Coordinates of C-alpha atoms and ligand atoms in Angstrom, one line a residue:
X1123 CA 144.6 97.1 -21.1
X1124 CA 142.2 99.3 -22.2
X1125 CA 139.0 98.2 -23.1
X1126 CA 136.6 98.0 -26.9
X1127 CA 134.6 101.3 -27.7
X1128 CA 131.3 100.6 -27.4
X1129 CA 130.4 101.6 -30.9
X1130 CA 133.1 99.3 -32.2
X1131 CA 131.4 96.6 -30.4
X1132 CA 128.0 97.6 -31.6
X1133 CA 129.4 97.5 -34.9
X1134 CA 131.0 94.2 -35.2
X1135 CA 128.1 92.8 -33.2
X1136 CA 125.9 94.2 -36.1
X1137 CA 128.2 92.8 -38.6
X1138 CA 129.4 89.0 -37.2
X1139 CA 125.9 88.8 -35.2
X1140 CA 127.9 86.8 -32.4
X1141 CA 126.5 85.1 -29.6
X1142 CA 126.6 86.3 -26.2
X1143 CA 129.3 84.2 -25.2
X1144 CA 131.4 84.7 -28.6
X1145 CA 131.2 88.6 -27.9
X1146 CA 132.1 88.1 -23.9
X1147 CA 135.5 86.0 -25.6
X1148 CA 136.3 88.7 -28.2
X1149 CA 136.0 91.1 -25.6
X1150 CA 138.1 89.3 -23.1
X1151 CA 140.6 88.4 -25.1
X1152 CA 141.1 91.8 -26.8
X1153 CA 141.7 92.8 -23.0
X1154 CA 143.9 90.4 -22.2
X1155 CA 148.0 90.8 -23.4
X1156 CA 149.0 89.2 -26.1
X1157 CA 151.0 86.1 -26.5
X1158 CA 154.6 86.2 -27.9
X1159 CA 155.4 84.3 -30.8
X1160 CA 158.4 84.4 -33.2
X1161 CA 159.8 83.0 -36.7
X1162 CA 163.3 81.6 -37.2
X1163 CA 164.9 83.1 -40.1
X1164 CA 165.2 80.2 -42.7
X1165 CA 167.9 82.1 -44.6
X1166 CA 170.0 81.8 -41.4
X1167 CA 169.5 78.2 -39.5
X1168 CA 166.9 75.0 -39.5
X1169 CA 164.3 73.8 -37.9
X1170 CA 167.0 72.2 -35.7
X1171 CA 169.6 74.4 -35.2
X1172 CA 166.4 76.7 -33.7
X1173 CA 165.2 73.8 -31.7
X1174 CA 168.8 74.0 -30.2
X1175 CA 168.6 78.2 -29.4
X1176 CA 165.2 77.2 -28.2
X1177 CA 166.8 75.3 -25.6
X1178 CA 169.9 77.9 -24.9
X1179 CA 167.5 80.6 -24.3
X1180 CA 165.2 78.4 -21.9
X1181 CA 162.0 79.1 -24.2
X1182 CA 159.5 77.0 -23.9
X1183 CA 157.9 76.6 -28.0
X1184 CA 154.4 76.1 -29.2
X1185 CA 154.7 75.5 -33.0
X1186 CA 152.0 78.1 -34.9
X1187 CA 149.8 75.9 -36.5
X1188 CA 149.7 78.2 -40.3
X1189 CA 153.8 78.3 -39.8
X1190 CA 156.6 75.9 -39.8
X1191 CA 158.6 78.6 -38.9
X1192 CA 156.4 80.3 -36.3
X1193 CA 156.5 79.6 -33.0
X1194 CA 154.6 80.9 -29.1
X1195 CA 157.7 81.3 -27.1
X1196 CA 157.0 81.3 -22.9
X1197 CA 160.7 82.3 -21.9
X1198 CA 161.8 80.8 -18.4
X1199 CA 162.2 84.9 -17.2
X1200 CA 159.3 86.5 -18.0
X1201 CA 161.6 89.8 -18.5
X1202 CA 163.2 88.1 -21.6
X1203 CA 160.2 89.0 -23.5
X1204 CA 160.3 92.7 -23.5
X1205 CA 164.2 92.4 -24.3
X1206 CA 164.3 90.3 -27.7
X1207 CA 165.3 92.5 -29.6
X1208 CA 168.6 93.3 -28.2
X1209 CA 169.4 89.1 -27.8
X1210 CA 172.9 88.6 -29.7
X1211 CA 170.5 86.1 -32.2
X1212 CA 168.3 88.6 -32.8
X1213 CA 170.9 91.0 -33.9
X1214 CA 172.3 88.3 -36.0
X1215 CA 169.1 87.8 -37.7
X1216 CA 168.5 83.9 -36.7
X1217 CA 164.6 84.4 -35.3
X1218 CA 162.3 87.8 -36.3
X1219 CA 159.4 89.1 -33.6
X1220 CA 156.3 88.7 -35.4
X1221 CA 152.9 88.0 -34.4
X1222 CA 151.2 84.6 -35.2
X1223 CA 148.2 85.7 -37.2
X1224 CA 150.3 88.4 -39.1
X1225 CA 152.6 85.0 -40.8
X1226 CA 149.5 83.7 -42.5
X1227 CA 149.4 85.9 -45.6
X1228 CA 152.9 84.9 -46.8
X1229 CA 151.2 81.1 -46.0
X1230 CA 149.0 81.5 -48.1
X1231 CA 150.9 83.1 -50.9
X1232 CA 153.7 79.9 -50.1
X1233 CA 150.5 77.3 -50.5
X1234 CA 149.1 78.8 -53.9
X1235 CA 152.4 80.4 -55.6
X1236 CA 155.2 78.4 -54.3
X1237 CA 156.6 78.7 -58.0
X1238 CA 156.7 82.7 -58.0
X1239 CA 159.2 84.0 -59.5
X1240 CA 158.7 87.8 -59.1
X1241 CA 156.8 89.0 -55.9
X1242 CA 155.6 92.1 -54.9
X1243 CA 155.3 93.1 -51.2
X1244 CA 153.1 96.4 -52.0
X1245 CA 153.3 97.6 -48.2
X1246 CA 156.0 95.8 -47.0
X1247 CA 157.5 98.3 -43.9
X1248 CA 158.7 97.4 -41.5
X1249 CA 159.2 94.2 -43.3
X1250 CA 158.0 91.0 -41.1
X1251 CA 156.5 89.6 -44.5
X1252 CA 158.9 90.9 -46.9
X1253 CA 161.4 88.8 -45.0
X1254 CA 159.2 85.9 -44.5
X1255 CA 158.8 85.6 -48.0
X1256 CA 162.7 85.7 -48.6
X1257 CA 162.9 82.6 -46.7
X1258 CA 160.5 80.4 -49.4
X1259 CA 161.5 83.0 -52.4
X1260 CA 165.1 82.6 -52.4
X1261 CA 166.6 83.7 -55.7
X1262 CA 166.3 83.5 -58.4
X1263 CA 163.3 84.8 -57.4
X1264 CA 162.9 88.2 -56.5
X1265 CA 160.9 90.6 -54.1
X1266 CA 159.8 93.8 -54.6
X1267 CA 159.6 95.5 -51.3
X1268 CA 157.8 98.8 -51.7
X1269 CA 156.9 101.5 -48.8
X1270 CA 155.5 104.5 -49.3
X1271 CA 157.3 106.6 -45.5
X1272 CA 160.4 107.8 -46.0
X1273 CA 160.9 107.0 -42.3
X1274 CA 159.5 103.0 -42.4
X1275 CA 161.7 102.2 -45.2
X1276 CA 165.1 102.9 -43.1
X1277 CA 163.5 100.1 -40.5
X1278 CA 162.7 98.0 -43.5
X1279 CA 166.1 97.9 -45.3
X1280 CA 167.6 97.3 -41.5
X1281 CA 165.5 94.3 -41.4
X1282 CA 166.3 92.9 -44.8
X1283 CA 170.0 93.5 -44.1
X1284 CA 170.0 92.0 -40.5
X1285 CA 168.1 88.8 -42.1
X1286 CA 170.9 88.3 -45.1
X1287 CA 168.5 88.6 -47.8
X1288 CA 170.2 89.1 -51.1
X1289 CA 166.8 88.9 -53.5
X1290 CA 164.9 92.5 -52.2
X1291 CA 164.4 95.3 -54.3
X1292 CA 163.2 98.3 -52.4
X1293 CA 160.9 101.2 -54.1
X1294 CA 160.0 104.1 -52.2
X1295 CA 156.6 104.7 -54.3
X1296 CA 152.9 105.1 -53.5
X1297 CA 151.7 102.1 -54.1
X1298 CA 148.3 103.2 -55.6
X1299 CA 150.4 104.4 -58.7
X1300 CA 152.6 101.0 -58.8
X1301 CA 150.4 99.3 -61.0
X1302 CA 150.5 101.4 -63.7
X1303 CA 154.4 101.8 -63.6
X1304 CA 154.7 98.1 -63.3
X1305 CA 151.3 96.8 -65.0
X1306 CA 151.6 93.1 -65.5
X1307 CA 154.7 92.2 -63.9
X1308 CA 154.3 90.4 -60.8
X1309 CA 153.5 86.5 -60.2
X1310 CA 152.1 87.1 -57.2
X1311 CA 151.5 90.1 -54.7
X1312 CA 150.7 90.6 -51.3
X1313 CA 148.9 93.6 -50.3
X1314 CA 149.1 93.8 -46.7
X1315 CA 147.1 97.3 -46.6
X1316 CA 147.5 100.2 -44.3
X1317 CA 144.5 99.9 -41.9
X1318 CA 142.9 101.0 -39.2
X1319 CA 144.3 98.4 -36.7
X1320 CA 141.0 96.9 -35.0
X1321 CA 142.9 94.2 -34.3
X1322 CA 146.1 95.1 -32.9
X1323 CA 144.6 96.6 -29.2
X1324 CA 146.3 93.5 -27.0
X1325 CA 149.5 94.9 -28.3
X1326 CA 148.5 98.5 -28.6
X1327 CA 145.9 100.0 -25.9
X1328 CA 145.6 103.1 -28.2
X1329 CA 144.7 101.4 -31.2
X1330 CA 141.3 102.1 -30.7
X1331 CA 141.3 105.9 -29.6
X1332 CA 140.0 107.4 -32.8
X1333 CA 137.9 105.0 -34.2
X1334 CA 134.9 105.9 -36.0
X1335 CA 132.8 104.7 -38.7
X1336 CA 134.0 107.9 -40.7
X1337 CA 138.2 106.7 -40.2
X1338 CA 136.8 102.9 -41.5
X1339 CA 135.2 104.5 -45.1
X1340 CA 138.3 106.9 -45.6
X1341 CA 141.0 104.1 -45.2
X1342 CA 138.6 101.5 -47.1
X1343 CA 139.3 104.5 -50.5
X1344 CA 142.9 104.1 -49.8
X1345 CA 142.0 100.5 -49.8
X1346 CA 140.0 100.0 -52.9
X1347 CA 143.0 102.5 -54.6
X1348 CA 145.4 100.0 -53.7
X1349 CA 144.1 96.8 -54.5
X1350 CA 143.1 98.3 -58.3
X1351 CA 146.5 99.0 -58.6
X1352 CA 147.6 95.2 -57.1
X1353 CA 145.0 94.1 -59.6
X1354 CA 147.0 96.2 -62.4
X1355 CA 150.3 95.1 -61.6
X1356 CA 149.9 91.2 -61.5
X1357 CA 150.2 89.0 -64.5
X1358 CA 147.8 86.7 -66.0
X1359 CA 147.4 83.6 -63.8
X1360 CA 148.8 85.5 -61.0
X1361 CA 148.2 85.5 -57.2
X1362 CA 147.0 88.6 -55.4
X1363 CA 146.9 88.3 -51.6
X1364 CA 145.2 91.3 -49.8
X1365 CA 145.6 91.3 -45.8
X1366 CA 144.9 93.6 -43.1
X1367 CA 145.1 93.5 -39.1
X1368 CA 141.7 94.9 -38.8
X1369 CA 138.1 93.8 -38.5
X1370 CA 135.5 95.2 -40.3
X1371 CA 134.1 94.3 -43.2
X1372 CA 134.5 97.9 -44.6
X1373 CA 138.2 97.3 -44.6
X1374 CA 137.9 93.8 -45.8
X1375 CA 135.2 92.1 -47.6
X1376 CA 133.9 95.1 -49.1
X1377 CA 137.1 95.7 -50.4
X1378 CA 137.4 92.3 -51.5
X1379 CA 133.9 92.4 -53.4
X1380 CA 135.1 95.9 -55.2
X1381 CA 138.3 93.9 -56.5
X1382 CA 135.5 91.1 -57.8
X1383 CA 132.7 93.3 -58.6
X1384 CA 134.9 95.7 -60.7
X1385 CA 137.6 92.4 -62.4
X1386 CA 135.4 89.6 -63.9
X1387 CA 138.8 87.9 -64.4
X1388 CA 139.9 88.0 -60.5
X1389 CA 138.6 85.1 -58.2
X1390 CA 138.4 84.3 -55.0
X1391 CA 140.5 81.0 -54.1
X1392 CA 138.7 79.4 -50.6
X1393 CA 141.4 79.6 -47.9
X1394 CA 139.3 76.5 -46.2
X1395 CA 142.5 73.9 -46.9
X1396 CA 144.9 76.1 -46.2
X1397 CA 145.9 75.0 -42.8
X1398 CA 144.7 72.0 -40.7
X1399 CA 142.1 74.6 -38.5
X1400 CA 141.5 77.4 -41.0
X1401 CA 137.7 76.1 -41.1
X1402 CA 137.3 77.8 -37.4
X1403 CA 138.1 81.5 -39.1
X1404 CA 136.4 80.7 -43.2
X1405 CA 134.4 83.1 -44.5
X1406 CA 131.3 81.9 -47.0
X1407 CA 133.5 83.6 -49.6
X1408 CA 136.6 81.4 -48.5
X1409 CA 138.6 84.4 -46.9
X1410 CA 140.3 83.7 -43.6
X1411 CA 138.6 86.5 -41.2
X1412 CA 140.9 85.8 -37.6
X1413 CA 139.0 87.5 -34.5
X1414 CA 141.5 87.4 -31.2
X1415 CA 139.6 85.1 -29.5
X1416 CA 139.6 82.1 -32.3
X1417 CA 143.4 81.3 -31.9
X1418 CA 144.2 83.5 -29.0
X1419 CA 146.3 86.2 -31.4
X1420 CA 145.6 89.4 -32.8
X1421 CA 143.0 90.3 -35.0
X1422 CA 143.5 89.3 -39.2
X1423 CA 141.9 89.4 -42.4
X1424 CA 143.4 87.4 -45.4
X1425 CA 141.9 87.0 -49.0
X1426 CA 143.4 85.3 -52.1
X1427 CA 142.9 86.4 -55.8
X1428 CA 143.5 84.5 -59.0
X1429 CA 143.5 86.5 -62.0
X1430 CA 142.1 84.5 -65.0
X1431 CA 144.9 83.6 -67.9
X1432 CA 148.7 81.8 -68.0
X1433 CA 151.1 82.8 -66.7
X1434 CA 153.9 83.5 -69.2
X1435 CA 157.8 84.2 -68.8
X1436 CA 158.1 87.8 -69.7
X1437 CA 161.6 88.4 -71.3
X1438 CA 164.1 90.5 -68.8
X1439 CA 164.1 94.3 -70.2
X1440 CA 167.4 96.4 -70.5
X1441 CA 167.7 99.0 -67.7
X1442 CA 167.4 102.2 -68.7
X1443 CA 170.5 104.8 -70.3
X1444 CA 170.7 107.0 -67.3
X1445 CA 170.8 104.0 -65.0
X1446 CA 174.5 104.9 -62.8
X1447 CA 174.9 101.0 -63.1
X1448 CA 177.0 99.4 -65.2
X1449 CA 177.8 95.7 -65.5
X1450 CA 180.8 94.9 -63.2
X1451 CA 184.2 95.1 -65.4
X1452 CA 186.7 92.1 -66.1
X1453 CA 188.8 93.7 -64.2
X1454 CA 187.4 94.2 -61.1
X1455 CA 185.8 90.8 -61.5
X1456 CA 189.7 89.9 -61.7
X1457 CA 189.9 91.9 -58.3
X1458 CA 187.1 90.5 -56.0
X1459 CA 188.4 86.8 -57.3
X1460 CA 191.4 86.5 -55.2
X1461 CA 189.2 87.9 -52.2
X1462 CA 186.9 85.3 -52.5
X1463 CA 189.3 82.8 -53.0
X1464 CA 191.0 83.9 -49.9
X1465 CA 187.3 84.0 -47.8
X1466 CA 186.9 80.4 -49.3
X1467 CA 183.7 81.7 -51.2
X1468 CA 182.2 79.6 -54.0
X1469 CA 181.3 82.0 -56.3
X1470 CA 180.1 80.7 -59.9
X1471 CA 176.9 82.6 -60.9
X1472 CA 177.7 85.3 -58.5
X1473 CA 179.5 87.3 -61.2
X1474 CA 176.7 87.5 -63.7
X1475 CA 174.5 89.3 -61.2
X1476 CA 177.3 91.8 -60.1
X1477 CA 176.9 95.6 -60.9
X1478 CA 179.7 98.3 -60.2
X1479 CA 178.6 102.1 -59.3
X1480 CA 181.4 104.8 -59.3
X1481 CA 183.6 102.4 -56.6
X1482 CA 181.0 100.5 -55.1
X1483 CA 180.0 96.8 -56.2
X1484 CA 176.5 95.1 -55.7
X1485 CA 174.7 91.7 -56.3
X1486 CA 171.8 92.4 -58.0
X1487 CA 168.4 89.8 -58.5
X1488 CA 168.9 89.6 -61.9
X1489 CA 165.5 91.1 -62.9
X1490 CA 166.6 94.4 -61.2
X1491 CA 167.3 95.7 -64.7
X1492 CA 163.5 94.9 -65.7
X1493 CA 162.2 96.8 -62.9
X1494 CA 164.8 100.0 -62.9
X1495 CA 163.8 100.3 -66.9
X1496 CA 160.0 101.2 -65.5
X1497 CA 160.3 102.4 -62.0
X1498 CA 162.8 104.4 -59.7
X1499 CA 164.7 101.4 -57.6
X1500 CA 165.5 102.7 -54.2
X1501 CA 168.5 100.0 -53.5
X1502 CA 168.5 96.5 -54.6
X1503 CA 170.0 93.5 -53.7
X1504 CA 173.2 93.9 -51.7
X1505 CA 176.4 95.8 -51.3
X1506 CA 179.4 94.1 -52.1
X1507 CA 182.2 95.7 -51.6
X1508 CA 183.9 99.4 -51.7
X1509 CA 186.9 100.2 -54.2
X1510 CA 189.7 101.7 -52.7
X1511 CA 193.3 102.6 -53.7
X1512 CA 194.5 100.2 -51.2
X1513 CA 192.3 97.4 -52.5
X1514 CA 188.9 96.1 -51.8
X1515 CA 187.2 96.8 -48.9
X1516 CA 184.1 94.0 -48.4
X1517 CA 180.6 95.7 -47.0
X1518 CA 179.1 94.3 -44.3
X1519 CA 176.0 93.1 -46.2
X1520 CA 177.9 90.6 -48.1
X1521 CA 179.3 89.2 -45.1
X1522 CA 175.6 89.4 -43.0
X1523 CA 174.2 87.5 -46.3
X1524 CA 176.9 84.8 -47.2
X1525 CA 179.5 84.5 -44.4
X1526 CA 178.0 81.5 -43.5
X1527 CA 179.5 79.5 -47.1
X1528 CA 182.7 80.6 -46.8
X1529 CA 185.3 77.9 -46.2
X1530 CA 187.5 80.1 -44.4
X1531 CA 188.2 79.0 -40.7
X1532 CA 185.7 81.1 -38.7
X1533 CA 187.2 83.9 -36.2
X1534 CA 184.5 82.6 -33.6
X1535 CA 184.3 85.5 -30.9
X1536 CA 183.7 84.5 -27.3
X1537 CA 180.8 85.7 -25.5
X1538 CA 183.1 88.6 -24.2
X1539 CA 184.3 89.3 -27.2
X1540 CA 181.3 89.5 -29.4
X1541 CA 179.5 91.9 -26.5
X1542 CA 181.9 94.4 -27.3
X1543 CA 182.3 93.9 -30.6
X1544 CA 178.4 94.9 -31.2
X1545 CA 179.4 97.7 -28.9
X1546 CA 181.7 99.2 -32.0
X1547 CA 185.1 98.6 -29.6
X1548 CA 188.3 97.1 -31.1
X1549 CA 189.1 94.3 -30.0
X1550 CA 192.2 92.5 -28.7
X1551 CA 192.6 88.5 -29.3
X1552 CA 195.1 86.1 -28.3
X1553 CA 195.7 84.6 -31.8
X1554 CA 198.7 85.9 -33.4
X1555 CA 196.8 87.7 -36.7
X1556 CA 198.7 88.3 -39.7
X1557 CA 198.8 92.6 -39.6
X1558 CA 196.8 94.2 -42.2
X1559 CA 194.7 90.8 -43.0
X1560 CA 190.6 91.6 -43.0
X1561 CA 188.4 88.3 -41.0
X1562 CA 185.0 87.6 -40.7
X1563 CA 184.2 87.7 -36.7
X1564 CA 181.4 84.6 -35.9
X1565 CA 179.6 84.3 -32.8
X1566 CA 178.4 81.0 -32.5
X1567 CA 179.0 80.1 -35.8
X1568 CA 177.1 82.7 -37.3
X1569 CA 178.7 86.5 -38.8
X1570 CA 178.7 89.6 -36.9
X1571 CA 180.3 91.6 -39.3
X1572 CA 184.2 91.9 -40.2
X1573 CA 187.2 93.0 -38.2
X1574 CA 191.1 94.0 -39.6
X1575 CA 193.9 93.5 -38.2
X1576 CA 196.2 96.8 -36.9
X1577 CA 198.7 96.9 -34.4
X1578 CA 197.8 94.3 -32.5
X1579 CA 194.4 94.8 -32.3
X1580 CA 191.4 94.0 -34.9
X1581 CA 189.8 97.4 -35.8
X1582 CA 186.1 96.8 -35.3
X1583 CA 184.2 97.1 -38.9
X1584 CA 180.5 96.9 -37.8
X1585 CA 178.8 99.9 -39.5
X1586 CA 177.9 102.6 -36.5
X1587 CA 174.4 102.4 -36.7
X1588 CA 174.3 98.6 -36.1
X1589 CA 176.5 99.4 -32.6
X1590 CA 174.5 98.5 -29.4
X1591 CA 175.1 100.2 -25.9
X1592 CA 173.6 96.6 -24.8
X1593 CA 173.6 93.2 -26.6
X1594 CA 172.1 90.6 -24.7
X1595 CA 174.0 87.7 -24.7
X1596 CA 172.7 84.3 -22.6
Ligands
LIG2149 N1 153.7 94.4 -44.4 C1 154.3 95.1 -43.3 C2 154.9 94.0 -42.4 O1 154.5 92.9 -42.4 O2 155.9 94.3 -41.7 C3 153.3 95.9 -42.5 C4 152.6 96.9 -43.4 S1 151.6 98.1 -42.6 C5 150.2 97.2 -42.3 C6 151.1 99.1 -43.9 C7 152.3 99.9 -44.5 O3 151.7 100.6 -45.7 C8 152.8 101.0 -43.6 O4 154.2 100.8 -43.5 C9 152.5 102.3 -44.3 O5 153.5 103.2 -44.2 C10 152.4 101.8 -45.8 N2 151.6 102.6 -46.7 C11 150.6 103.5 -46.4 N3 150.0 104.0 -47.5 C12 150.7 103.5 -48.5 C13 150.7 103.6 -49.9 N4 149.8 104.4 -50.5 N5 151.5 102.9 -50.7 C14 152.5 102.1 -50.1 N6 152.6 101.9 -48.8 C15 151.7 102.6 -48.0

């Protein structure tokens, strides 16, 4: 573990004006590695069901006090840790590796905007909150996920679609422009900025390499560009959270005070309530300010922002003429029926929301066409299904996202099975399948993606880049 700069220490000891003993734990603690915690995906199993895979997986738990869903896991075999990500759950999307500290700002947007209707995630790769939200927000509500890296906003979309969320729509914009695009939109918005990452070093030795006072003002202008355009792009009565995982109050509270100094209608809500300890991390402007040592977690800054005025319904708006959208047809409505009927999916409002593009379907959040008429929509919602001559080919996001309400008997894959049907092979089952006939494969009850019966085998349908050389499977 590598240790503080010096100059970083002389800077927050300037700043915080910490005792001996508080800077000896801050030190320590940055040095020390740090503690794994993760979420259970809401969208996917309870509190119970995770209680049970808890227990499967030999973890012992240690509930995160900000987070129902948060938990410190100490695995039986320490090795487990560094492997999570290839468990069979993970893949399926039931739990999502985030660090403790890091699930408080979606806390506190849940605590003071559990009503929102229309979120905005401004910064939302690789998408630990986006998808936290989605497990409070569940549509009709909607969230706008928004990235500004090409590259971060593959990872994003991979999460959204391994956690089944139906209710994301993804822009690829600078977020410092958003506000104007979509100026008065949002019920609430979290800006978790880009930052210099003070307090990521248990996780990341390197964090630290080129810090300087210089790197703190020139990401605190990216900063105060951001948050103006956050402050744009929320409505009246709104909720604007701003979060970073860094330190200094040139990243944080200054930023904060140039949101207040420059909007006599924004104010600060006092975090102080927000959970049982949050008085060990307050500010004496209310904002939570989470040094390692406090909670033993990474560093984290949290602020909330009301913006003066009510909140008022804003009417959907038609999507735009050039949109390549158009409202799914009767008639392939009339299609996708009997396939549902057949998947024993209960599908009532599902119709209004569905979209058709040259042959491809999709399940849109039904303000999609509000956004699309001001701003360029990178994908929303989820793919339904693919048109073909031979009939209609289901997409493996459907499945990910609803397999779980279809009253269809499940195709529930051994262990053996399911290992190699992650690892893209075909796979051969004893059942007598009728040829030609397209199943949903389950591992333990929960979808894996879809298989079709040929020739005695079932043609494996997971999408290539979900394959895995090695699933874990305990
Ligand atoms: N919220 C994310 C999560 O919980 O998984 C982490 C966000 S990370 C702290 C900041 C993100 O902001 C990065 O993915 C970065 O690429 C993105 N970013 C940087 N500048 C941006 C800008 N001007 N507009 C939008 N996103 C930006």
């Amino acid at each position: 573990m590598a240790a503080l700069p010096q100059a970083f220490i002389d800077h927050i000891q300037q700043q915080q004006n910490f005792s001996a003993t508080e800077m000896e734990q801050f030190c320590q603690l940055s040095a020390q590695p740090l503690r794994k915690s993760v979420r259970f995906n809401r969208n996917k199993i309870s509190l119970a069901e995770f209680h049970q895979l808890a227990q499967q997986l030999a973890w012992t738990l240690e509930p995160i006090p900000w987070c129902n869903e948060g938990f410190w896991i100490s695995p039986k075999d320490p090795q487990m840790e560094h492997t999570l990500g290839n468990h069979v759950e993970h893949l399926q999307g039931l739990f999502y590796i985030q660090e403790s500290s890091s699930m408080l700002p979606v806390k506190v947007i849940e605590h003071f905007a559990p009503e929102a209707q229309i979120l905005l995630d401004m910064a939302a790769a690789p998408g630990s909150k986006t998808t936290q939200l989605a497990g409070h927000f569940i549509a009709p509500a909607a969230i706008v996920a928004n990235e500004l890296s090409s590259s971060r906003i593959k990872g994003l979309h991979a999460n959204i679609q391994r956690c089944g969320i139906d209710n994301v729509i993804l822009t690829h914009q600078d977020g410092r422009i958003l506000g104007e695009q979509l100026n008065a939109t949002f019920d609430a918005i979290l800006l978790d900025a880009p930052c210099g990452g003070e307090g990521t070093v248990r996780k990341d030795p390197d964090a630290m390499k080129n810090w300087s006072t210089q790197a703190l003002h020139t990401i605190s202008e990216v900063q105060k560009a951001l948050i103006e355009s956050a402050y744009l792009a929320l409505k009246p009565g709104g909720l604007l959270v701003y979060s970073t995982c860094t330190l200094s109050f040139e990243e944080n509270q200054f930023v904060c005070q140039h949101l207040l100094e420059r909007h006599q209608d924004m104010s600060a809500i006092d975090l102080k309530q927000c959970f049982a300890d949050a008085s060990r991390c307050i500010t004496p402007e209310g904002f939570l300010h989470v040094f390692p040592h406090i909670y033993n977690s990474e560093g984290f800054f949290v602020a909330a922002f009301r913006k003066a005025g009510e909140m008022k319904v804003t009417p959907p708006l038609e999507a735009p003429k050039k949109w390549p959208y158009r409202r799914a047809s009767q008639k392939l409505c009339q299609q996708l029926k009997p396939v549902f009927q057949h998947l024993g999916f209960e599908s009532s409002n599902f119709f209004d929301n569905l979209w058709s593009r040259d042959d491809t379907l999709w399940y849109f959040p039904a303000v999609t066409t509000t956004i699309a008429s001001q701003i360029k929509i990178q994908r929303s919602g989820i793919k339904v299904a693919e048109i073909h001559r031979s009939g209609i080919r289901l997409a493996h996001d459907f499945i990910i996202a609803f397999a779980t309400d279809f009253s269809q008997p499940k195709l529930e894959l051994s262990a053996e099975l399911a290992r190699d049907y992650l690892r893209g092979v075909d796979l051969r089952v004893p059942d007598a399948i009728p040829e030609n006939y397209e199943r949903v494969a389950f591992y333990r009850g929960q979808p894996l993606g879809l298989v079709k019966s040929l020739k005695g085998k079932l043609k494996n349908r997971l999408p290539r880049p979900l394959v895995r050389d090695n699933p874990i499977f305990k």
